[in-house]
XYZ file of C-alpha atoms in Angstrom:
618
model
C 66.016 -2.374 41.685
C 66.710 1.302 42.008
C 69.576 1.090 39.905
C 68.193 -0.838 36.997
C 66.293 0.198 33.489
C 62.899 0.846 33.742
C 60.531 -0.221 30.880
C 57.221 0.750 29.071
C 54.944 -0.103 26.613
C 55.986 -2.714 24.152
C 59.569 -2.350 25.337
C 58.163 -4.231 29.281
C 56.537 -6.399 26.935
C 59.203 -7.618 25.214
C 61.691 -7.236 28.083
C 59.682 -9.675 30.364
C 59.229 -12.446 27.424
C 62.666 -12.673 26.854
C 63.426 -13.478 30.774
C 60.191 -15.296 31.162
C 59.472 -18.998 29.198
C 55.395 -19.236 28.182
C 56.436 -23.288 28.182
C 57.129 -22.724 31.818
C 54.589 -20.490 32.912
C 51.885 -22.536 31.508
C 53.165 -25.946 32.834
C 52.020 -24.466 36.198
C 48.601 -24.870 35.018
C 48.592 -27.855 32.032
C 50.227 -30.935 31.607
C 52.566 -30.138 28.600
C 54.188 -32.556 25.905
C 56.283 -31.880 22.914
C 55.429 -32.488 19.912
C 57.470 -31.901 16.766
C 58.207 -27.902 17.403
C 55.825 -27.409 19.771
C 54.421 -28.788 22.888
C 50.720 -29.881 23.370
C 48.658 -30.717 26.286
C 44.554 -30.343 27.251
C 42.912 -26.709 27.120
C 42.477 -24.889 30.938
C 39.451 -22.846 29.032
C 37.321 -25.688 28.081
C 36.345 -29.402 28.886
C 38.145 -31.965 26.320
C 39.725 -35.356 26.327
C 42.406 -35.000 24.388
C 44.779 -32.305 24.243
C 44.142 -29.572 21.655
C 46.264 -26.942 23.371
C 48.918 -25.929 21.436
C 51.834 -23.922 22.213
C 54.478 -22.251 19.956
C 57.686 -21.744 22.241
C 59.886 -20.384 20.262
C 57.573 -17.376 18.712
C 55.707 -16.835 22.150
C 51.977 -17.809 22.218
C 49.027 -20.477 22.580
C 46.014 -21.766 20.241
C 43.722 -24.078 21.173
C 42.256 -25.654 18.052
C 39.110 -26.867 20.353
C 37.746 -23.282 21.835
C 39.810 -20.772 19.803
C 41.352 -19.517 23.092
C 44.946 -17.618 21.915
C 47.286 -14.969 22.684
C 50.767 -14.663 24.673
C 52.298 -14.956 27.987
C 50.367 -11.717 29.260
C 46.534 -13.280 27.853
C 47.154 -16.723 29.372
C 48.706 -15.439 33.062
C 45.421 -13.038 32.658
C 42.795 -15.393 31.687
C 43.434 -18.312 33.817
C 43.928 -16.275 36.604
C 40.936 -13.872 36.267
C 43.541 -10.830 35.706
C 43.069 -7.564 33.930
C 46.098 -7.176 31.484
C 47.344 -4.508 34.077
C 47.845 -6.255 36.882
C 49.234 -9.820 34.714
C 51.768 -7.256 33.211
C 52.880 -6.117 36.869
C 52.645 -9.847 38.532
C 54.937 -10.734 35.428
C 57.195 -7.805 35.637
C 58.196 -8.633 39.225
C 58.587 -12.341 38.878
C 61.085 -11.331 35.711
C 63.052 -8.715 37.756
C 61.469 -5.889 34.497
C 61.098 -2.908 36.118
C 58.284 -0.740 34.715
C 58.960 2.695 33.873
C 56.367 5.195 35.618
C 54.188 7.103 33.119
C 54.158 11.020 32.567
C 53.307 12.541 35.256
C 49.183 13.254 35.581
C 48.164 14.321 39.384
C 44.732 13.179 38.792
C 46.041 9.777 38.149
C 48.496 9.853 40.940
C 45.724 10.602 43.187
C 43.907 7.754 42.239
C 46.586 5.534 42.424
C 47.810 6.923 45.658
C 44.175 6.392 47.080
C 43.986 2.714 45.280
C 47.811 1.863 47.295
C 46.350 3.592 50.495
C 42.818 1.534 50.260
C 44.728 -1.608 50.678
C 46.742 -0.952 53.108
C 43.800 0.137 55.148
C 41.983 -3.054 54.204
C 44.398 -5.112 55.153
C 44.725 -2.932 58.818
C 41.295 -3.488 58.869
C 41.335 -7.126 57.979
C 43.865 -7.550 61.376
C 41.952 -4.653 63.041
C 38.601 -7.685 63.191
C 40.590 -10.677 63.586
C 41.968 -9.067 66.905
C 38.767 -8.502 67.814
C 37.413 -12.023 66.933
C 40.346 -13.414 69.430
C 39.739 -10.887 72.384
C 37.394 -10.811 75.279
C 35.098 -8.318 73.402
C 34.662 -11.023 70.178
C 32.970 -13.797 72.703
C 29.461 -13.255 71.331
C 30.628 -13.236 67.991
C 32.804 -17.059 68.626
C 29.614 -18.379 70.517
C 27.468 -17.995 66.654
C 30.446 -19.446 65.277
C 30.294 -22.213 67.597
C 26.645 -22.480 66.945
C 27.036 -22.268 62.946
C 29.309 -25.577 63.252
C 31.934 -23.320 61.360
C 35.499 -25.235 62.061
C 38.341 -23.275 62.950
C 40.278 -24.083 60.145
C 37.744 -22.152 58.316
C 37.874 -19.361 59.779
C 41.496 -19.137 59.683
C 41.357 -20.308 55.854
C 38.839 -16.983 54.855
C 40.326 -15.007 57.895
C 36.631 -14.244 59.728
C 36.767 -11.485 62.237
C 34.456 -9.348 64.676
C 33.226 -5.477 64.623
C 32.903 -3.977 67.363
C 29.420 -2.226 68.574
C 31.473 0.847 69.428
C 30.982 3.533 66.335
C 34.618 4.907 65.781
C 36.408 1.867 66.691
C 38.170 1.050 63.460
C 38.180 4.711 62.382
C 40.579 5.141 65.813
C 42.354 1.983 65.149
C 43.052 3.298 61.133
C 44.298 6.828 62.821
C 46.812 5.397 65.139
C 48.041 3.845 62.032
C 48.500 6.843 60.412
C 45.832 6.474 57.937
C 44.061 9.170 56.551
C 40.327 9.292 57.575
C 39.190 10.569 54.434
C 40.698 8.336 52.230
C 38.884 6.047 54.516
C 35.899 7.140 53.495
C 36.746 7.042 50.035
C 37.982 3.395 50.508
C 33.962 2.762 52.167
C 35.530 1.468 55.503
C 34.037 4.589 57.161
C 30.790 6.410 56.648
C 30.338 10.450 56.906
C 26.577 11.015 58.190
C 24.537 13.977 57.088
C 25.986 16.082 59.742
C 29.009 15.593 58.581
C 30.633 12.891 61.483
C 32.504 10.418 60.209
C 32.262 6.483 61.846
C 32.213 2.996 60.961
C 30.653 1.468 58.443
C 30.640 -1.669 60.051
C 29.964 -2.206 63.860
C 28.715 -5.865 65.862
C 29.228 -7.921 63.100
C 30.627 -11.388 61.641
C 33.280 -10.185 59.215
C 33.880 -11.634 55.796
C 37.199 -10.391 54.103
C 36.709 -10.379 50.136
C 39.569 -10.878 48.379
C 40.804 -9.964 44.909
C 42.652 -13.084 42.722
C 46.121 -11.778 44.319
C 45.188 -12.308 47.580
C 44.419 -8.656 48.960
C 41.401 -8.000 50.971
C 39.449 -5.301 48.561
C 36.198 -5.285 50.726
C 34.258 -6.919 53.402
C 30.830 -8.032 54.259
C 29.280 -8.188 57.622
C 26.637 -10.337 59.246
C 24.766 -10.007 62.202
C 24.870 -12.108 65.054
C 22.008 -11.540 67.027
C 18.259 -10.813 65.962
C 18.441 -6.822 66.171
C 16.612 -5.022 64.060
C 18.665 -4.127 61.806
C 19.767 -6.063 57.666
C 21.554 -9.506 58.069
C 23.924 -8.387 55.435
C 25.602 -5.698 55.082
C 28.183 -5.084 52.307
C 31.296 -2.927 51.538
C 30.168 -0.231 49.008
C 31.729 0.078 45.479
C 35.407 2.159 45.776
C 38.647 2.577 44.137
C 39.295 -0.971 44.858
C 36.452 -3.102 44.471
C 33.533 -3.269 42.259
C 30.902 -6.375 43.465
C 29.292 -6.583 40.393
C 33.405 -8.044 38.782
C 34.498 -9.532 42.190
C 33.046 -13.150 44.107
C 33.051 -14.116 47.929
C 35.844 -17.167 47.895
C 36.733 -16.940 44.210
C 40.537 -16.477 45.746
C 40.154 -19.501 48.038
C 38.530 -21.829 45.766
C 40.645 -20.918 42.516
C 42.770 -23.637 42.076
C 39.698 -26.290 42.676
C 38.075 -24.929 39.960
C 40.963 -25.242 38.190
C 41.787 -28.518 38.518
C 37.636 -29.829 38.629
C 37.158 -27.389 35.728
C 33.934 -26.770 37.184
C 32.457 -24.341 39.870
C 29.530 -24.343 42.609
C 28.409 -21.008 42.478
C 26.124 -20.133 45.318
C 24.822 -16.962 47.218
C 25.797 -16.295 50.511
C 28.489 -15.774 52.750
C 27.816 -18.859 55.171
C 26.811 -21.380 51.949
C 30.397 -20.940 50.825
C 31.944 -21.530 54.059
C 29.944 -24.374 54.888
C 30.561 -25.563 51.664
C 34.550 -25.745 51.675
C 34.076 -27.190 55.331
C 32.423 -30.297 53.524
C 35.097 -30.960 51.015
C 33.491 -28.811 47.970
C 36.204 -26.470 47.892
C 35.503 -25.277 44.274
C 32.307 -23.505 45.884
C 32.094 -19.297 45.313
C 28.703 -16.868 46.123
C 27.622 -13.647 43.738
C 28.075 -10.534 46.161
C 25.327 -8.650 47.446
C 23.791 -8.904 43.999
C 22.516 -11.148 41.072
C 25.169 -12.684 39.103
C 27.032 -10.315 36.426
C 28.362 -11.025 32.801
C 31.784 -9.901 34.430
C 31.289 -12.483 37.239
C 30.716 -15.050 34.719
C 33.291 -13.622 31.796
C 36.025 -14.056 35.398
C 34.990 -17.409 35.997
C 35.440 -18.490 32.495
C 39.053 -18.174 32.907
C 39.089 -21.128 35.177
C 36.432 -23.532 34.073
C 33.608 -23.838 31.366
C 31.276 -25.909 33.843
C 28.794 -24.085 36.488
C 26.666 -25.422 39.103
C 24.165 -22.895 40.071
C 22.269 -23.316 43.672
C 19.315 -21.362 44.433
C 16.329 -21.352 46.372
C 13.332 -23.120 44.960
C 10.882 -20.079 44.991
C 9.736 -18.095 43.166
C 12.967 -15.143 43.133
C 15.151 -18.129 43.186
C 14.279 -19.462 39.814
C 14.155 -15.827 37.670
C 17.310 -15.626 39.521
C 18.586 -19.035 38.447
C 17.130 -17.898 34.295
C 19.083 -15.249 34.149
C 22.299 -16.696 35.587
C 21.845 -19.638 32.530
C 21.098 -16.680 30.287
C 24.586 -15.105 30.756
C 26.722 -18.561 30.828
C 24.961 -20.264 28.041
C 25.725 -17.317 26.199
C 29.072 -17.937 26.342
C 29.280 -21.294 25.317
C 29.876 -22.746 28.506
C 27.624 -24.839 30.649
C 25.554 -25.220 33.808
C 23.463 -27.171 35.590
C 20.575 -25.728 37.637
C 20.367 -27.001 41.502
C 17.069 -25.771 43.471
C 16.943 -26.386 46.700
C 14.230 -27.439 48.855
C 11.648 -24.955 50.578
C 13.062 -23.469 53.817
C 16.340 -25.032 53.530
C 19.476 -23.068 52.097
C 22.857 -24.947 51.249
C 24.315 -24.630 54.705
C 21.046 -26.179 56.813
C 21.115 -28.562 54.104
C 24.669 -30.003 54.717
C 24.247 -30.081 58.482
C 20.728 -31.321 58.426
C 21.415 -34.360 55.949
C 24.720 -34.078 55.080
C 26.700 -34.731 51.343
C 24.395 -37.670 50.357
C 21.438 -35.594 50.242
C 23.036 -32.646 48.151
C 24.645 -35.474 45.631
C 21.322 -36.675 45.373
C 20.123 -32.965 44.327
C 22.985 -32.549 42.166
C 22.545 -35.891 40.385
C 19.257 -35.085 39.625
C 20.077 -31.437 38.371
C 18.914 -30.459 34.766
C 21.336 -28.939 33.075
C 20.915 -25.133 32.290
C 18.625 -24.842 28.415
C 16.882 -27.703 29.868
C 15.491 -25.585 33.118
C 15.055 -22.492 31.483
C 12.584 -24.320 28.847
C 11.026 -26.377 31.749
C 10.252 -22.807 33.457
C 9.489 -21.111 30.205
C 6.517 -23.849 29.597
C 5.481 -24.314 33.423
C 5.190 -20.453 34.112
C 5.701 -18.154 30.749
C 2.672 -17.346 28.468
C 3.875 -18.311 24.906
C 4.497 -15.117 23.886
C 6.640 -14.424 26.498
C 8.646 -17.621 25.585
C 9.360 -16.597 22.403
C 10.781 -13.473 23.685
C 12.745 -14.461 26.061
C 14.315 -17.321 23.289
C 14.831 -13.612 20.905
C 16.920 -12.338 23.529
C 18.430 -15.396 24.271
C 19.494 -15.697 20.899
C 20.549 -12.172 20.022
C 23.031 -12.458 22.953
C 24.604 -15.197 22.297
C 28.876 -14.758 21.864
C 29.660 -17.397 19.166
C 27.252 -17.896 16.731
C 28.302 -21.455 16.076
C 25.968 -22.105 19.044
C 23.003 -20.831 17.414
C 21.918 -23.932 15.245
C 22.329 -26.007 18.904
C 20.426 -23.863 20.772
C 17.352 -23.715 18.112
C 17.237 -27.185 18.322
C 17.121 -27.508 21.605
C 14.779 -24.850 22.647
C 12.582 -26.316 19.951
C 12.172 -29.771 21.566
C 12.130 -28.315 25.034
C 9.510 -25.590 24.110
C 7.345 -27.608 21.417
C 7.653 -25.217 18.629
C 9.115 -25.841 14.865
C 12.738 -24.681 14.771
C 11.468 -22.706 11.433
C 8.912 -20.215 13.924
C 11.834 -19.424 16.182
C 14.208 -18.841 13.536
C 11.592 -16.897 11.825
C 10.782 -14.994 14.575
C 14.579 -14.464 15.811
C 14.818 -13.117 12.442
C 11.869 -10.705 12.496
C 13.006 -9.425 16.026
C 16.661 -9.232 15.776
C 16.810 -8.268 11.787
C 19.578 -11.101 11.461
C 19.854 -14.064 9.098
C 19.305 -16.830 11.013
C 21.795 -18.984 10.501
C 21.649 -22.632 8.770
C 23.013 -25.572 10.455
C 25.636 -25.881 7.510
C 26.882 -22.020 7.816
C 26.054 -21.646 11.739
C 29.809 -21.319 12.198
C 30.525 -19.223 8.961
C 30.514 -15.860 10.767
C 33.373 -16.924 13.052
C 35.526 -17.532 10.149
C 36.733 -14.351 10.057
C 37.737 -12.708 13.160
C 35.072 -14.487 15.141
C 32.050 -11.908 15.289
C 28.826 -12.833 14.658
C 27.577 -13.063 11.180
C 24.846 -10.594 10.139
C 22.756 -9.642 7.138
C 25.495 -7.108 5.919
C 28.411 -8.903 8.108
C 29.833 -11.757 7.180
C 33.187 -12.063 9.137
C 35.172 -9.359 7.701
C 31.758 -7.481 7.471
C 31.486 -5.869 4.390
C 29.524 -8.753 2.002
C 25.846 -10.033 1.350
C 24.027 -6.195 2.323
C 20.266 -6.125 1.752
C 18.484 -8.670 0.123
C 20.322 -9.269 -3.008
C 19.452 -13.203 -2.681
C 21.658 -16.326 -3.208
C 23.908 -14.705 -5.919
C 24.477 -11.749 -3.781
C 25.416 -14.165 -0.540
C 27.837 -16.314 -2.837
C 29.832 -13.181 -3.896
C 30.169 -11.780 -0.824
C 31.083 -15.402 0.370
C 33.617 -16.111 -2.111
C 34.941 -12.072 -1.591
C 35.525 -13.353 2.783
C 36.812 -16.135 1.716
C 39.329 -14.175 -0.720
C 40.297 -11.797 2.247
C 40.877 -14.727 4.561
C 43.447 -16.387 2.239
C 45.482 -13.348 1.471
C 45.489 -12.170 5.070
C 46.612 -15.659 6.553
C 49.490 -15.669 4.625
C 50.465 -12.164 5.701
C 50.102 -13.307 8.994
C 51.654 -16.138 8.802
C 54.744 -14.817 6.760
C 54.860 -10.717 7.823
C 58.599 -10.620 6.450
C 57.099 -10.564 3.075
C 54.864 -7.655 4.165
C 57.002 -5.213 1.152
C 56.549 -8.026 -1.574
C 52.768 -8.331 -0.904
C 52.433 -4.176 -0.641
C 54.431 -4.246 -4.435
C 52.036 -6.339 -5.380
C 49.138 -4.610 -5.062
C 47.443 -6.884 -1.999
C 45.398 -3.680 -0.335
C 43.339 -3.756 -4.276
C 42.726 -7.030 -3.857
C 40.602 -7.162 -0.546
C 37.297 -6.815 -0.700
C 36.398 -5.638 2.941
C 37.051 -2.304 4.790
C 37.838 -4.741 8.019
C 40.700 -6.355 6.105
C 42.022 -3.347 4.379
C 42.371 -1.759 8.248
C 44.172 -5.443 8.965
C 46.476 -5.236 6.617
C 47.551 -1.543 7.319
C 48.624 -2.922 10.938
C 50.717 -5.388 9.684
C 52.281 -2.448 6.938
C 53.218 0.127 9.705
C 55.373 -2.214 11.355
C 57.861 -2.426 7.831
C 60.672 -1.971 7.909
C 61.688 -4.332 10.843
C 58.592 -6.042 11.522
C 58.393 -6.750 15.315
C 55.179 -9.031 16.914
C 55.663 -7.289 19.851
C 55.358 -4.116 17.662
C 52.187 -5.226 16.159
C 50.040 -7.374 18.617
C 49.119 -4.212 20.864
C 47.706 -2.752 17.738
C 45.492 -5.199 17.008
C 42.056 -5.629 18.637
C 40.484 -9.175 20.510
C 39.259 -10.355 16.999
C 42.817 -9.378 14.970
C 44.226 -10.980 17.879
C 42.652 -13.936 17.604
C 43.068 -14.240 14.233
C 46.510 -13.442 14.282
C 46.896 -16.725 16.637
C 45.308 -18.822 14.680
C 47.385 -18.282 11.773
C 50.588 -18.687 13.323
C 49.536 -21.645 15.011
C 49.339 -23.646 11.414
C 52.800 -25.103 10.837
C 55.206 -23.303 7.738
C 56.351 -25.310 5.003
C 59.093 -27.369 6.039
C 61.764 -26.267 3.156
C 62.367 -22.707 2.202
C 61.443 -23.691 -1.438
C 57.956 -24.438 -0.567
C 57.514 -21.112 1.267
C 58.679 -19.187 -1.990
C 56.127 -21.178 -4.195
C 53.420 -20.276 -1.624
C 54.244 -16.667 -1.710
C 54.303 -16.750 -5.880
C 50.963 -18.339 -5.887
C 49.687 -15.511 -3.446
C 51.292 -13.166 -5.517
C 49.601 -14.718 -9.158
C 46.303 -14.685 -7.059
C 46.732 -11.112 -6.430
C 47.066 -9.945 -9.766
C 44.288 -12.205 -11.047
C 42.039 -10.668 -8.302
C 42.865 -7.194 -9.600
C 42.735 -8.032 -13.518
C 39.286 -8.984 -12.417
C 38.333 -6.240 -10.459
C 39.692 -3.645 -13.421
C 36.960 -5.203 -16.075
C 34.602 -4.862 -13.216
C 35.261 -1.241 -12.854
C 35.061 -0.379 -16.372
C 31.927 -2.444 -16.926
C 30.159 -0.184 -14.475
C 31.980 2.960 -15.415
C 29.262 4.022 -17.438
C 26.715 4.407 -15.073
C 26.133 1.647 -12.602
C 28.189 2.955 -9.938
C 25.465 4.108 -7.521
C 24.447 0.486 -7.054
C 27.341 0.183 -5.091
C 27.866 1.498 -1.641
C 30.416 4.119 -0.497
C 32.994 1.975 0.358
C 33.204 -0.048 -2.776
C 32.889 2.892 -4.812
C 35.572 4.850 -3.746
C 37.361 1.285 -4.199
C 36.886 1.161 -7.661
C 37.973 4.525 -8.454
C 41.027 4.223 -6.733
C 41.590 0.837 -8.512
C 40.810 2.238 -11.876
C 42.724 5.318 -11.648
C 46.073 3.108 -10.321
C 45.686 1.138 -13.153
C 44.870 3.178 -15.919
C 46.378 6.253 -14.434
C 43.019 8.207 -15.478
C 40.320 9.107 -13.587
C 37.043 6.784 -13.635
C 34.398 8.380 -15.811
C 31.062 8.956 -14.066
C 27.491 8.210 -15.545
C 27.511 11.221 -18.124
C 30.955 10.497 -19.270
C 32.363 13.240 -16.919
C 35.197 12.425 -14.821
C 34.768 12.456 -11.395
């Protein structure tokens, strides 16, 4: 492709949508049917029985009316495949034939990049480097444990197990006759410079685990000893350019597409558990790495299923461990069951000890995740310590639709009035709790939560100003909402809405900044233009809007924009007897934002400047 254009920005953007169909990308993943102008089929982000996935093929993007999930070709390739925008943009770019322009030139970022290409190259040396070793004379020791673990040899070909040698610079030789840079070896964590200043192996006489990234390159390894030496069981690569554990999961590129299709996912927490695992049919199975289980772990997961089965050991560590793993995927809406194993037993002695019937006994009899954590809070938390943990709880919680369910259910599990926790949540966090009737009001903006002084937009119901004061600012989102949907929905009428006055009639800094987006992008409005403007909560509202079918006729569309237009001017006529109501001294009541409002308003409209509480213009 040396010959062809290379593109950046919103330019490969565009250039790779128009080769590439989202109707055929996503029919890899869901079962798609038209309907009308668009097809429909059941959401990959979220368990549901009928199909509430929606996508618009002629303008380019998905909605799901069930979960909210949205965006374009580049967020759905990303999502359900665990991507960062980066590398969905380049796995998209190749499979179009778009080839991407390379940035300015910056030599620290060349460097990095240059070490990030070198790092797995080397991996993937060292990846054949162990399997040699596994296969030769020296790796007998090391296929006797395997023999002994019961591991099949279809698994270890399946997640490509190999053997370190006990020799100190054996890969660190094997990476120079290569022609690999020992250094960058070091940087990579495949080698280790002592305190003196030598430079050997990280890893020497032990089981190797490749870990593997969600496009199928080996970013790190973990090792395992074979023998009783004292020395740690585990050992694990060390953060690099490459590989972070605390984003990445043993088997996640193995077991991806049974999560997929099972929409759910064992997550366990070793090495052997998932092996032993896949070798007895549960190949949706994954382990944590070397640590406890991250928001980023879970946040990845999430792209492939919405339903976790978390297996731990029954002790004491096992079950903090298993709180705080229900902690972070409750929070997210999505749900889990807690499995506990038996005393001395782990996942793999369990299999081969009693085989599947006695783990689908365990897993029948699973709670599911609130339901644990309030069984543990009552069995082993002081009250006190309860309610804390439900304040946290609470204040992290990602849609706050989920709040009113959660109350209720932490209040049966936990024995205490839904009124004390919201009370307390309240006291702790300094947020409104939410009723049952308006749990879902703060997502009707852009989806954030709703606190006392953000409702949606965020700019209504500050203080304590009571039920008057919550009704305005109410009515004032609700304002914003309508004016910006139809913008959205209808951007070619961007000028006519500017004419008529639209920025005076919002009442929220967060819309104002909205609507200035969608202005820039006048004369020749362009989506692709506009979208990487926009933030994750523009975004998403920007989806949902489009995803609501136009008027059928062109006659209905021009009465729609009239009526927006009427509403505008109404909004302002209003807005102009508020400002000169509280010209004449009432204007510090107001904050900063609505002030300077007002006196913009009032000079545009009277085209004199708004008098200030002694009469004085300001």
């Amino acid at each position: 492709m040396s010959g062809q254009k290379g593109y950046a920005g919103a330019s490969a953007t565009q250039a790779i949508k128009d080769r590439l169909n989202i109707v055929d990308i996503i029919r890899r993943y869901v079962n798609l049917q038209r309907a009308g102008n668009r097809w429909m089929g059941p959401c990959p982000f979220h368990q549901e029985t009928k199909g509430s996935f929606s996508v618009n093929e002629e303008q380019g993007f998905f909605y799901c009316f069930g979960c909210q999930a949205s965006g374009d070709i580049f967020d759905f390739y990303a999502r359900i495949n665990g991507l960062e925008f980066k590398d969905a943009l380049e796995q998209l770019a190749e499979e179009a034939g778009v080839q991407l322009k390379a940035q300015p030139r910056d030599p620290r970022a060349e460097r990095v990049q240059d070490l990030r290409k070198a790092a797995v190259k080397m991996h993937e040396a060292a990846k054949s480097f162990y399997s040699r070793n596994l296969a030769s004379s020296s790796g007998q020791a090391c296929r006797e444990y395997i023999q002994k673990r019961e591991l099949d040899q279809s698994i270890v070909e399946a997640f490509e197990l190999g053997w370190s040698l006990p020799e100190w610079n054996g890969l660190s030789q094997a990476l120079e006759r290569s022609g690999f840079n020992r250094e960058q070896a070091v940087e990579s964590g495949l080698l280790i410079r002592g305190e003196r200043g030598s430079i050997y192996d990280r890893f020497r006489s032990r089981l190797m685990f490749p870990i593997k990234n969600l496009s199928g390159q080996v970013i790190a390894f973990g090792g395992r000893i074979i023998d009783n030496a004292d020395t740690a069981k585990y050992i694990n690569s060390s953060d690099s350019p490459i590989y972070k554990k605390g984003d990445n999961l043993y088997g996640l590129f193995q077991a991806r597409r049974a999560i997929a299709v099972k929409k759910s996912v064992l997550l366990t927490e070793g090495y052997m558990d998932v092996l032993t695992l896949h070798q007895f049919g549960y190949q949706n199975a994954c382990a944590a790495l070397g640590t406890a289980l991250t928001p980023e772990q879970v946040k990845r997961l999430a792209g492939f299923c919405s339903d976790f089965e978390l297996l731990f050991d029954g002790d004491g560590p096992g079950r903090k461990a298993a709180m705080r793993g229900c902690e972070m995927i409750l929070a997210r809406g999505l749900r889990c069951k807690v499995i506990l194993l038996p005393d001395g037993e782990d996942i793999d002695s369990l299999l081969k000890k009693f085989g599947p019937e006695a783990f689908e006994e365990l897993r029948k009899k699973a709670p599911d995740g609130l339901t644990f954590c309030t069984r543990t809070l009552a069995a082993e938390y002081a009250p006190k310590d309860s309610i804390e943990w439900v304040k946290t709880f609470l204040g992290n919680l990602e849609q706050p639709e989920l709040f009113a369910l959660y109350v209720s259910e932490l209040s049966k599990g936990l024995g205490i009035e839904e009124s004390l926790i919201r009370t307390e949540y309240a006291a702790g966090a300094k947020i409104a709790p939410a009723s049952d009737s308006g749990a879902a009001s703060g997502e009707r903006g852009y989806g954030q939560k709703q606190t006392a002084g953000n409702s949606g937009y965020g700019n209504g119901g500050r203080g304590a100003g009571g039920s008057t004061k919550k009704a305005v600012a109410s009515k004032n989102l609700d304002t914003d909402i309508q004016l910006l949907s139809f913008a959205v929905r209808y951007p070619k009428y961007a000028a006519q809405l500017r004419d008529a006055g639209i920025e005076f009639a919002f009442n929220t800094p967060r819309a104002c900044a909205f609507w200035a987006k969608i202005i820039a992008c006048e004369p020749f409005f362009s989506e692709s233009d506009i979208l990487p403007a926009l933030d994750d909560k523009q975004r998403a509202f920007w989806f949902r809007c489009r995803a609501v079918d136009a008027p059928p006729d062109a006659t209905k569309e021009n009465l729609e924009l009239e009526q927006i237009c009427s509403s505008i001017k109404r909004i302002i006529k209003d807005k102009q007897n508020i400002s000169r109501n509280r010209a004449l001294g009432i204007l510090e009541d107001g904050d900063d934002y609505e002030n300077e409002l007002l006196k913009a308003l009032h000079e545009k409209l009277t085209g004199k400047p708004l008098a200030g509480k002694d009469g004085e213009h300001e």
